[in-house]
Rosetta silent file (secondary structure, phi, psi, omega in degrees, C-alpha in Angstrom):
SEQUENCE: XXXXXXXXXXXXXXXXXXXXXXXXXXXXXXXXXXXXXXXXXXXXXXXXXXXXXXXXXXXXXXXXXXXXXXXXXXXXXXXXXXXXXXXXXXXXXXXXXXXXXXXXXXXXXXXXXXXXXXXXXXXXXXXXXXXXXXXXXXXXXXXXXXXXXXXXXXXXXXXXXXXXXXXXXXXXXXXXXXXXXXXXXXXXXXXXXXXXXXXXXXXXXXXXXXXXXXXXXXXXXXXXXXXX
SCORE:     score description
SCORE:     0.000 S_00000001
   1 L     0.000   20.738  163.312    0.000    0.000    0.000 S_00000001
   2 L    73.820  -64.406  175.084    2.983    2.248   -0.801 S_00000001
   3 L  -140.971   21.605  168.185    2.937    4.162    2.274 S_00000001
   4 L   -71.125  -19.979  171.218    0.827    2.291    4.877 S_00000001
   5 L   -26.518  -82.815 -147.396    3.456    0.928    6.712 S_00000001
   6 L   -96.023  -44.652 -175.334    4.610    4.077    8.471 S_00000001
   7 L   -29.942   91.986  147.853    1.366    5.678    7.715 S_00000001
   8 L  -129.874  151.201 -131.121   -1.079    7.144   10.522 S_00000001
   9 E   -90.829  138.143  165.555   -3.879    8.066    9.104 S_00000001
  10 E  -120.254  106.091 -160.693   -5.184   11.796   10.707 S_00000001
  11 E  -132.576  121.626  174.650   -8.778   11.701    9.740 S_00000001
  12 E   -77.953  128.439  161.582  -11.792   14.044   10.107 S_00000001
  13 E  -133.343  151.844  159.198  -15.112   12.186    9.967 S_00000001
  14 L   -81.560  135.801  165.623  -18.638   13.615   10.189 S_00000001
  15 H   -36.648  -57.818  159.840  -21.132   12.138   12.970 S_00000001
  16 H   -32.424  -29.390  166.784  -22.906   10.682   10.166 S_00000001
  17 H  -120.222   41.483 -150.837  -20.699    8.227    8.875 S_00000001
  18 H   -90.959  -54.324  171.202  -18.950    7.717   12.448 S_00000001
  19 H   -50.619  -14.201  135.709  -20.928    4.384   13.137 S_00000001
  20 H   -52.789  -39.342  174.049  -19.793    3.004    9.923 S_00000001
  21 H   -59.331  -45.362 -173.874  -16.111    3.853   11.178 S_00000001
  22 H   -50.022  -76.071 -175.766  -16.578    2.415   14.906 S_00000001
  23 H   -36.688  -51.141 -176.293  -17.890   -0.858   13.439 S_00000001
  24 L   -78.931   -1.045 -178.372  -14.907   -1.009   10.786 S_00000001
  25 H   -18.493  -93.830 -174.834  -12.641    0.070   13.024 S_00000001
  26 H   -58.778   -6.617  145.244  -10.437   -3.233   13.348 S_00000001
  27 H   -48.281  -60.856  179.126  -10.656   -3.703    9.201 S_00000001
  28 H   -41.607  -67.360  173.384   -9.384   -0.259    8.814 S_00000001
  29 H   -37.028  -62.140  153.764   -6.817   -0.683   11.196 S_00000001
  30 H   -26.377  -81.598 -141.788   -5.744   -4.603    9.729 S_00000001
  31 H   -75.878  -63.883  164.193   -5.765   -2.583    6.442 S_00000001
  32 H   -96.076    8.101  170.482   -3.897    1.044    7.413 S_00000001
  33 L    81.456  172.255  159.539   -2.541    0.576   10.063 S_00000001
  34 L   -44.882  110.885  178.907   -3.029    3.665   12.918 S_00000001
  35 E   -86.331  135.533  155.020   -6.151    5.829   12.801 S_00000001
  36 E   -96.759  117.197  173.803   -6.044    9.254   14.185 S_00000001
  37 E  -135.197  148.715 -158.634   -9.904   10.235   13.981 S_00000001
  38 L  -111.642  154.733  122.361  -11.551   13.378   14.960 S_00000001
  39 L  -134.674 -146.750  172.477  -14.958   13.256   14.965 S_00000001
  40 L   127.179 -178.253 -179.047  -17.987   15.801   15.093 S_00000001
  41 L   -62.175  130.210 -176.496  -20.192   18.023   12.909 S_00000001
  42 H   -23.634  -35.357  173.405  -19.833   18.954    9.423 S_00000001
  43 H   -88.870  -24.473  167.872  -19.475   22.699   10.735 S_00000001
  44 H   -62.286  -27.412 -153.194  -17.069   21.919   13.761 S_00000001
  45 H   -74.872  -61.315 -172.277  -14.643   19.668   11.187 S_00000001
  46 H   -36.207  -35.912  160.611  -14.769   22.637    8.471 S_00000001
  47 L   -56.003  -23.373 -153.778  -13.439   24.804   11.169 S_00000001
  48 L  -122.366  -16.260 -170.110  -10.776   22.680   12.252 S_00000001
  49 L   -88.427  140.062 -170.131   -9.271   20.598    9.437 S_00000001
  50 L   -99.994  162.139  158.332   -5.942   21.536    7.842 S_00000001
  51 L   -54.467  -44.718 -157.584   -4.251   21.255    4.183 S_00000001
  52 L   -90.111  -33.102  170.512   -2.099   18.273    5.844 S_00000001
  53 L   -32.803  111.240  175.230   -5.150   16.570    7.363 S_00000001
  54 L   -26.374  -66.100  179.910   -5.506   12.998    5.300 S_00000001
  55 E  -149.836  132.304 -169.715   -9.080   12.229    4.991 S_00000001
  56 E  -126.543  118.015  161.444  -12.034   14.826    5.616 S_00000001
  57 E  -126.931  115.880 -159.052  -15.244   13.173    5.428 S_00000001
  58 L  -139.818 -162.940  139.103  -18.221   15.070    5.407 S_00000001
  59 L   -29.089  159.670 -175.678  -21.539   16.629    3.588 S_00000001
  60 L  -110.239  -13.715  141.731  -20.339   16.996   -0.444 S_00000001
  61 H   -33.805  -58.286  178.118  -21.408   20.804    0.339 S_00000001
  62 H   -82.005   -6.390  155.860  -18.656   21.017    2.757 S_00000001
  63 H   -90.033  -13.996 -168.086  -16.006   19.270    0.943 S_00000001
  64 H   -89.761  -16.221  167.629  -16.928   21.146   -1.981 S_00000001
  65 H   -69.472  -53.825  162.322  -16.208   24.446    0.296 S_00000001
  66 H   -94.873   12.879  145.814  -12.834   23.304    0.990 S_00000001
  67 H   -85.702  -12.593 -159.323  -11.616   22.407   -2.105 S_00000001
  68 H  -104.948  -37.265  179.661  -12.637   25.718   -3.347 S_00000001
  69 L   -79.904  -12.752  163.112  -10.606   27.505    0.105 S_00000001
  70 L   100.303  -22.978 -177.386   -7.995   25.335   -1.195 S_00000001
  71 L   -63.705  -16.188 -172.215   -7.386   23.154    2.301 S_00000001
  72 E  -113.351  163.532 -178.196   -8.643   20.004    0.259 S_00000001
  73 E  -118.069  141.913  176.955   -7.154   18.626   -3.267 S_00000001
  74 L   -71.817 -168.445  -12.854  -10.319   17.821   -5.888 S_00000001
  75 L  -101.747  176.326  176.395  -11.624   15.712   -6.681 S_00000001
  76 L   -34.365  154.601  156.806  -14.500   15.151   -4.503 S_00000001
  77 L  -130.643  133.650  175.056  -15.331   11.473   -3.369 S_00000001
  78 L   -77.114  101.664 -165.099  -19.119   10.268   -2.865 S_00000001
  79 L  -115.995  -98.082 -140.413  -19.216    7.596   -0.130 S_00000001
  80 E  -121.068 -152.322 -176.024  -22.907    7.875    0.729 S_00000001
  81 E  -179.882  119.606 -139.451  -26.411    9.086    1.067 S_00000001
  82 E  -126.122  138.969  177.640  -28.424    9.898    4.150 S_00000001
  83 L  -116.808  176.045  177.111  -32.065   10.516    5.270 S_00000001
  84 E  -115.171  115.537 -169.642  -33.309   12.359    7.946 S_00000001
  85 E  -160.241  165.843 -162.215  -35.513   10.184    9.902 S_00000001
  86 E  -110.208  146.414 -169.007  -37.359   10.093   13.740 S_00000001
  87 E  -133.621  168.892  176.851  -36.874    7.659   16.663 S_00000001
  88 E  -132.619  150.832  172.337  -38.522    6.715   19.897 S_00000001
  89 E   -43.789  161.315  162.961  -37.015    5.174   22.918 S_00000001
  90 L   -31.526  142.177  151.027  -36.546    1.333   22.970 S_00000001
  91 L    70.891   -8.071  176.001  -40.013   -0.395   23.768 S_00000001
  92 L   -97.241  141.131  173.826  -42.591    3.202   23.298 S_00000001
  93 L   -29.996  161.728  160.371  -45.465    3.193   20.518 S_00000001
  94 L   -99.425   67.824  170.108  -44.454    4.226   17.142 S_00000001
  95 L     6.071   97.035  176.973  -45.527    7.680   16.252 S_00000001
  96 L   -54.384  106.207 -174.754  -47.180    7.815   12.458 S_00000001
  97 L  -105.619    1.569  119.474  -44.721    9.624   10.420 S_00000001
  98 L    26.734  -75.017  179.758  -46.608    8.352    6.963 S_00000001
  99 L  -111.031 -172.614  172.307  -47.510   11.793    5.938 S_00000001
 100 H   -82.926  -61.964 -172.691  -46.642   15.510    6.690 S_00000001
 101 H   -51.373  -20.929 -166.243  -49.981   16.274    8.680 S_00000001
 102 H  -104.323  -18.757  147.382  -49.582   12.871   10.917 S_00000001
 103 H   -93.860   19.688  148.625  -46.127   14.134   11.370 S_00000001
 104 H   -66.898  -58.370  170.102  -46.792   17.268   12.283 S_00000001
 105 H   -62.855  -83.591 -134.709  -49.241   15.870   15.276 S_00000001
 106 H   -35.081  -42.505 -162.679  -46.264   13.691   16.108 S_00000001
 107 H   -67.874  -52.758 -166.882  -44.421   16.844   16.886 S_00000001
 108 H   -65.422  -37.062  179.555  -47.426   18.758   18.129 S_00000001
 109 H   -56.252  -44.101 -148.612  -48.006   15.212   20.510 S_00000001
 110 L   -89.306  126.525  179.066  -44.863   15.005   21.845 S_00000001
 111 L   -39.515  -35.762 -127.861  -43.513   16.846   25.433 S_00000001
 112 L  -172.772  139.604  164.165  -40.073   17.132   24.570 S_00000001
 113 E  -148.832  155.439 -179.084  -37.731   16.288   20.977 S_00000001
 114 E   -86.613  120.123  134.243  -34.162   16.066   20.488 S_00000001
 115 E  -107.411 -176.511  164.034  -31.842   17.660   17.573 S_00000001
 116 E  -100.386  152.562 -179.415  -28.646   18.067   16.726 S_00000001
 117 L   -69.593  -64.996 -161.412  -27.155   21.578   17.809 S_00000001
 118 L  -123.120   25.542  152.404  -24.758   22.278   14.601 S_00000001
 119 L   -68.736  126.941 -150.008  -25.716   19.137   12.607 S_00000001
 120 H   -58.383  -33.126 -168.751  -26.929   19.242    9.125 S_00000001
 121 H   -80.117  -30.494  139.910  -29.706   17.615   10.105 S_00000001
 122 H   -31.538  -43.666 -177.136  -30.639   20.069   13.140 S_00000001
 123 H   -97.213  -26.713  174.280  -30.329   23.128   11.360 S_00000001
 124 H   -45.644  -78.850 -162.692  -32.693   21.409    8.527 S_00000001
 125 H   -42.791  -53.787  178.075  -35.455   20.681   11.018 S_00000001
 126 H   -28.150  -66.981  174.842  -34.633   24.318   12.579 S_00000001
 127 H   -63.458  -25.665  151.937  -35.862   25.772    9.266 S_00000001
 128 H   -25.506  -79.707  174.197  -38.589   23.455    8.761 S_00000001
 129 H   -52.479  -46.920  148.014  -40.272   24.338   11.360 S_00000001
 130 H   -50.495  -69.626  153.915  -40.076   27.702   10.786 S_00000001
 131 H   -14.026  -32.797 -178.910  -41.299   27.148    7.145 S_00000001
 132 H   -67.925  -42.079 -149.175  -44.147   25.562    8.679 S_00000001
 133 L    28.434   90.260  166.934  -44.645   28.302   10.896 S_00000001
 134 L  -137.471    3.947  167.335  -44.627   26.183   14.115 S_00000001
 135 H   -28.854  -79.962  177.181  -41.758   28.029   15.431 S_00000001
 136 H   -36.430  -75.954 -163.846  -43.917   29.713   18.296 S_00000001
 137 H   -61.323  -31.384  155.823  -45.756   26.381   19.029 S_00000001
 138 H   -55.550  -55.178 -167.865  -42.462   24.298   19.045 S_00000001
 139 H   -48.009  -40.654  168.410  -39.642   25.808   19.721 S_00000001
 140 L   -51.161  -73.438 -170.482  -39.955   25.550   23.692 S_00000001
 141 L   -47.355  -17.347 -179.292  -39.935   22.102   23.594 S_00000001
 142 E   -84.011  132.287  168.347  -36.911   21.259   20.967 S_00000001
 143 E  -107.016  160.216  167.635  -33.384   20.542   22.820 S_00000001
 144 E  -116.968  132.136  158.536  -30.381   20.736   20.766 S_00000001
 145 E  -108.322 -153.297 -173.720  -27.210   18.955   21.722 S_00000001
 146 L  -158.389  141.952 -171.283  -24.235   18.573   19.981 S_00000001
 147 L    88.327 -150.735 -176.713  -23.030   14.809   19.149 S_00000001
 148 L   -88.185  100.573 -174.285  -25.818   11.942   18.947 S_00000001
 149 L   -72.476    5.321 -179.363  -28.215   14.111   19.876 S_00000001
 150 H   -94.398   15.784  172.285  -30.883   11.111   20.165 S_00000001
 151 H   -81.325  -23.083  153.831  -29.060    9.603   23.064 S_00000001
 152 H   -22.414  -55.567 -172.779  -31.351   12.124   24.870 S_00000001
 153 H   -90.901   -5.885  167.737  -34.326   10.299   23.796 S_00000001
 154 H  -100.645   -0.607 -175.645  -32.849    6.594   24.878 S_00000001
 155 L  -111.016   26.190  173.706  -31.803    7.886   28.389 S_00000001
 156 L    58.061   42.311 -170.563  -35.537    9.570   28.606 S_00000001
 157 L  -112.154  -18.215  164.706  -34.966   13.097   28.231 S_00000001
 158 L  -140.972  173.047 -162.892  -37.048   13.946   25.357 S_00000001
 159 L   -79.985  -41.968 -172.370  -39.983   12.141   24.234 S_00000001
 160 E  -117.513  146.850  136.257  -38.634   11.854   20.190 S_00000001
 161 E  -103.779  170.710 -178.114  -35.514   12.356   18.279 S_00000001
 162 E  -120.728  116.666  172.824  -34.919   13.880   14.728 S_00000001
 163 E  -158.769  166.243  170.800  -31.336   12.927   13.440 S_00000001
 164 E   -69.498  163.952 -153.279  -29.596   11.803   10.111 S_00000001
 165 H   -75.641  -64.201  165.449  -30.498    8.052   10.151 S_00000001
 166 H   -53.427  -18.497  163.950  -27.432    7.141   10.018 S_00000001
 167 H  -110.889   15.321  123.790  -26.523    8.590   13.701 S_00000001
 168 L   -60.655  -30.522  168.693  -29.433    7.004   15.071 S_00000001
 169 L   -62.514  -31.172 -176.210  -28.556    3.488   14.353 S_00000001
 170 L   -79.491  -17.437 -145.277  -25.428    3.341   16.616 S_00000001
 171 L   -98.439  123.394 -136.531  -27.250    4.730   19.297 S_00000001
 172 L   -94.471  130.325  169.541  -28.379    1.649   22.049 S_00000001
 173 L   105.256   26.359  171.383  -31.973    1.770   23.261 S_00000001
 174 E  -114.211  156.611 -175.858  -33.906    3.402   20.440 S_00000001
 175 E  -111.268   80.667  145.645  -36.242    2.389   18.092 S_00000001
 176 E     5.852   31.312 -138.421  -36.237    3.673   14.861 S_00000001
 177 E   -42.152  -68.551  149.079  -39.795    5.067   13.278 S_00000001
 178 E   167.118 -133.591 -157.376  -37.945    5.710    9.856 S_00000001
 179 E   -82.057  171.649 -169.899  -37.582    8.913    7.400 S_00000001
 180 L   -98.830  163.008 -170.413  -39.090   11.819    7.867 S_00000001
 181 L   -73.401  157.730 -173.920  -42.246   12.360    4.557 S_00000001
 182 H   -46.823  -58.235 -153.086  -40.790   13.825    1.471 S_00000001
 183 H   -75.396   26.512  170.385  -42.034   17.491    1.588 S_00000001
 184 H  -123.637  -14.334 -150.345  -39.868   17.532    5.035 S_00000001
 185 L   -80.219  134.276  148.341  -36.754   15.190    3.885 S_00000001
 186 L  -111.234  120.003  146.977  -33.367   16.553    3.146 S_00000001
 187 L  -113.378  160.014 -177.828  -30.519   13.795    1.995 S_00000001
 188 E   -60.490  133.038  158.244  -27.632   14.094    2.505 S_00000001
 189 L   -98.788  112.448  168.921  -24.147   13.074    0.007 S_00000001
 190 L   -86.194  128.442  176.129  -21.348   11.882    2.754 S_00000001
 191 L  -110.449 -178.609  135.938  -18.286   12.760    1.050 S_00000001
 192 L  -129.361  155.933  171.698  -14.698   12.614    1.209 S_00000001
 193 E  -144.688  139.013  168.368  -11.789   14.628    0.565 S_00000001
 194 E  -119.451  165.415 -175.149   -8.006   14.857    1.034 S_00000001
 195 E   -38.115  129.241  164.819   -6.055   16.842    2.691 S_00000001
 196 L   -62.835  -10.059  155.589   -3.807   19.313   -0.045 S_00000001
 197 L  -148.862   60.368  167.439   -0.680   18.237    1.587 S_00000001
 198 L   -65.204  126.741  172.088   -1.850   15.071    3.006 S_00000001
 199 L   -79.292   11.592  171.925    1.658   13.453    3.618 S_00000001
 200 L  -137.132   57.113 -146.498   -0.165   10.142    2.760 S_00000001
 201 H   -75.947  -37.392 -171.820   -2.042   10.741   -0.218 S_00000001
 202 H   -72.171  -28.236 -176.860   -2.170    6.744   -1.482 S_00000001
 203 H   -52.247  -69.042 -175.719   -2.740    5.573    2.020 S_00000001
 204 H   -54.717  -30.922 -175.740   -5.878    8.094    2.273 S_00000001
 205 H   -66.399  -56.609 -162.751   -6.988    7.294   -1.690 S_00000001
 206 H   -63.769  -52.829 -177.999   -6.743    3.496   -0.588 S_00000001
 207 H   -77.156  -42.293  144.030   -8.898    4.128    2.722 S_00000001
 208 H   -28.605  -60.860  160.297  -11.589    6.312    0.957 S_00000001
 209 H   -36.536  -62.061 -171.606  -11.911    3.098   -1.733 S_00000001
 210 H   -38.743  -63.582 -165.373  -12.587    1.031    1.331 S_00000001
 211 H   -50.677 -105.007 -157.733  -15.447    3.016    2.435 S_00000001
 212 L   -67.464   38.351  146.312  -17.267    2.888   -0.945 S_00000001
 213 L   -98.020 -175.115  177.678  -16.774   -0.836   -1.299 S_00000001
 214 H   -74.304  -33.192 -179.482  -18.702   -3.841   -1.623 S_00000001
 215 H   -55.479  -43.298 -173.894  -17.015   -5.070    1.290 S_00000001
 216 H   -83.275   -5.580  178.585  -18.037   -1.941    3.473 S_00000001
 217 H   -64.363  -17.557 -173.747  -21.494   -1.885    1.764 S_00000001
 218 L   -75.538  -30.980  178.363  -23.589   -4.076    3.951 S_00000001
 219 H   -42.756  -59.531  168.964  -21.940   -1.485    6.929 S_00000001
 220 H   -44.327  -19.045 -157.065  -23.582    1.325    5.444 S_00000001
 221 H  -121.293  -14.641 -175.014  -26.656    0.071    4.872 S_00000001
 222 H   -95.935  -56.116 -150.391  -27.108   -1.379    8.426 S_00000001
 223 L   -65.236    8.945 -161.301  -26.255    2.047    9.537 S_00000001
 224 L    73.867   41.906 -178.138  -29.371    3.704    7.508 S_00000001
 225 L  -120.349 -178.026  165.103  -27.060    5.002    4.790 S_00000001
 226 E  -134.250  166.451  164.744  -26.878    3.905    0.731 S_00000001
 227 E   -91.071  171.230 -141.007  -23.961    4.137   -1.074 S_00000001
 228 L  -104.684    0.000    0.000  -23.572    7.194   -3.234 S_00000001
């Protein structure tokens, strides 16, 4: 692998494809050797990730922003594709989320919901609702966190969560509803990019491949994602 040896990998991932990393972990590792991995929200990484950072995997908005500031070399890579979709604790009814008006009551039912604070999918809903104009009528009730914001909702702190799909699946005691109805939906493109003076460029090309193989596809797909 040219430069895998010696190689550790300094890698930005978004909370969206981080339970596909966790799981692959010890492949990756077998395969490249030492991971350095950051993880957090598309808007924390974009703040924080350098030209020498390896592999930045994020929204294909936000890699396409830092190839254009120049910290990333094109071209883009397309690992995945992400819903937006609502969960309930482990063992509580299943909300109807079928249409926009029966999810609408859900929201209007429920004491308490979850987002993410600076997650794409967080700031989506954010506007939603406003669009809606349910702002007034919601708004007390939505927490934001930062991270998986539905671990709220499996440790009983809000009644629902709202998250990309994919960072609902890792998280232990929840239940799943599914996606949120189309005229609500945003997906997502999980992307990758590397660093413009990634000191490991084949190492990082070679671990990017991984991701968007058949070998890593059933991973993705248990995680709510598709491949891109």
């Amino acid at each position: 692998m040219g430069d895998s040896a010696k190689a550790v990998l300094d890698i930005a991932c978004s909370n969206g494809l981080k339970g596909v990393v966790v799981t692959l972990t010890q492949a990756l590792q077998s395969k490249f050797g030492e991971l350095a991995i950051n993880y957090g929200s598309t808007k924390q990484l974009a703040e924080s990730v350098t030209p020498g950072t390896n592999v930045v995997i994020m929204s294909d908005v936000g890699i396409d922003g830092l190839i254009a500031a120049g910290t990333l070399a094109s071209p883009r890579l397309d690992i995945a594709r992400s819903r937006i979709g609502l969960a309930v604790r482990k063992g509580e009814p299943h909300p109807d989320i079928s249409t926009l008006p029966a999810f609408i009551a859900t929201l209007r039912n429920a004491k308490s919901i979850s987002r993410s604070r600076q997650g794409i999918s967080g700031l989506h809903l954010a506007g939603e609702i406003v669009r809606l104009g349910l702002a007034d009528e919601l708004g007390p009730k939505i927490k934001a966190y930062d991270g998986y914001a539905a671990q709220a909702c499996a440790q009983g702190e809000t009644d629902i969560a709202i998250q990309q799909i994919s960072e609902l699946a890792p998280v232990p005691g929840l239940d799943i509803v599914g996606p949120l109805p189309d005229e609500v939906q945003k997906i997502t493109i999980f992307s990758a990019g590397l660093g413009a003076r990634s000191a490991h460029r084949e190492t990082a090309v070679a671990f990017v491949e991984f991701l968007k193989s058949k070998q890593a596809e059933p991973t993705l797909r248990a995680n709510g994602l598709e491949p891109a």
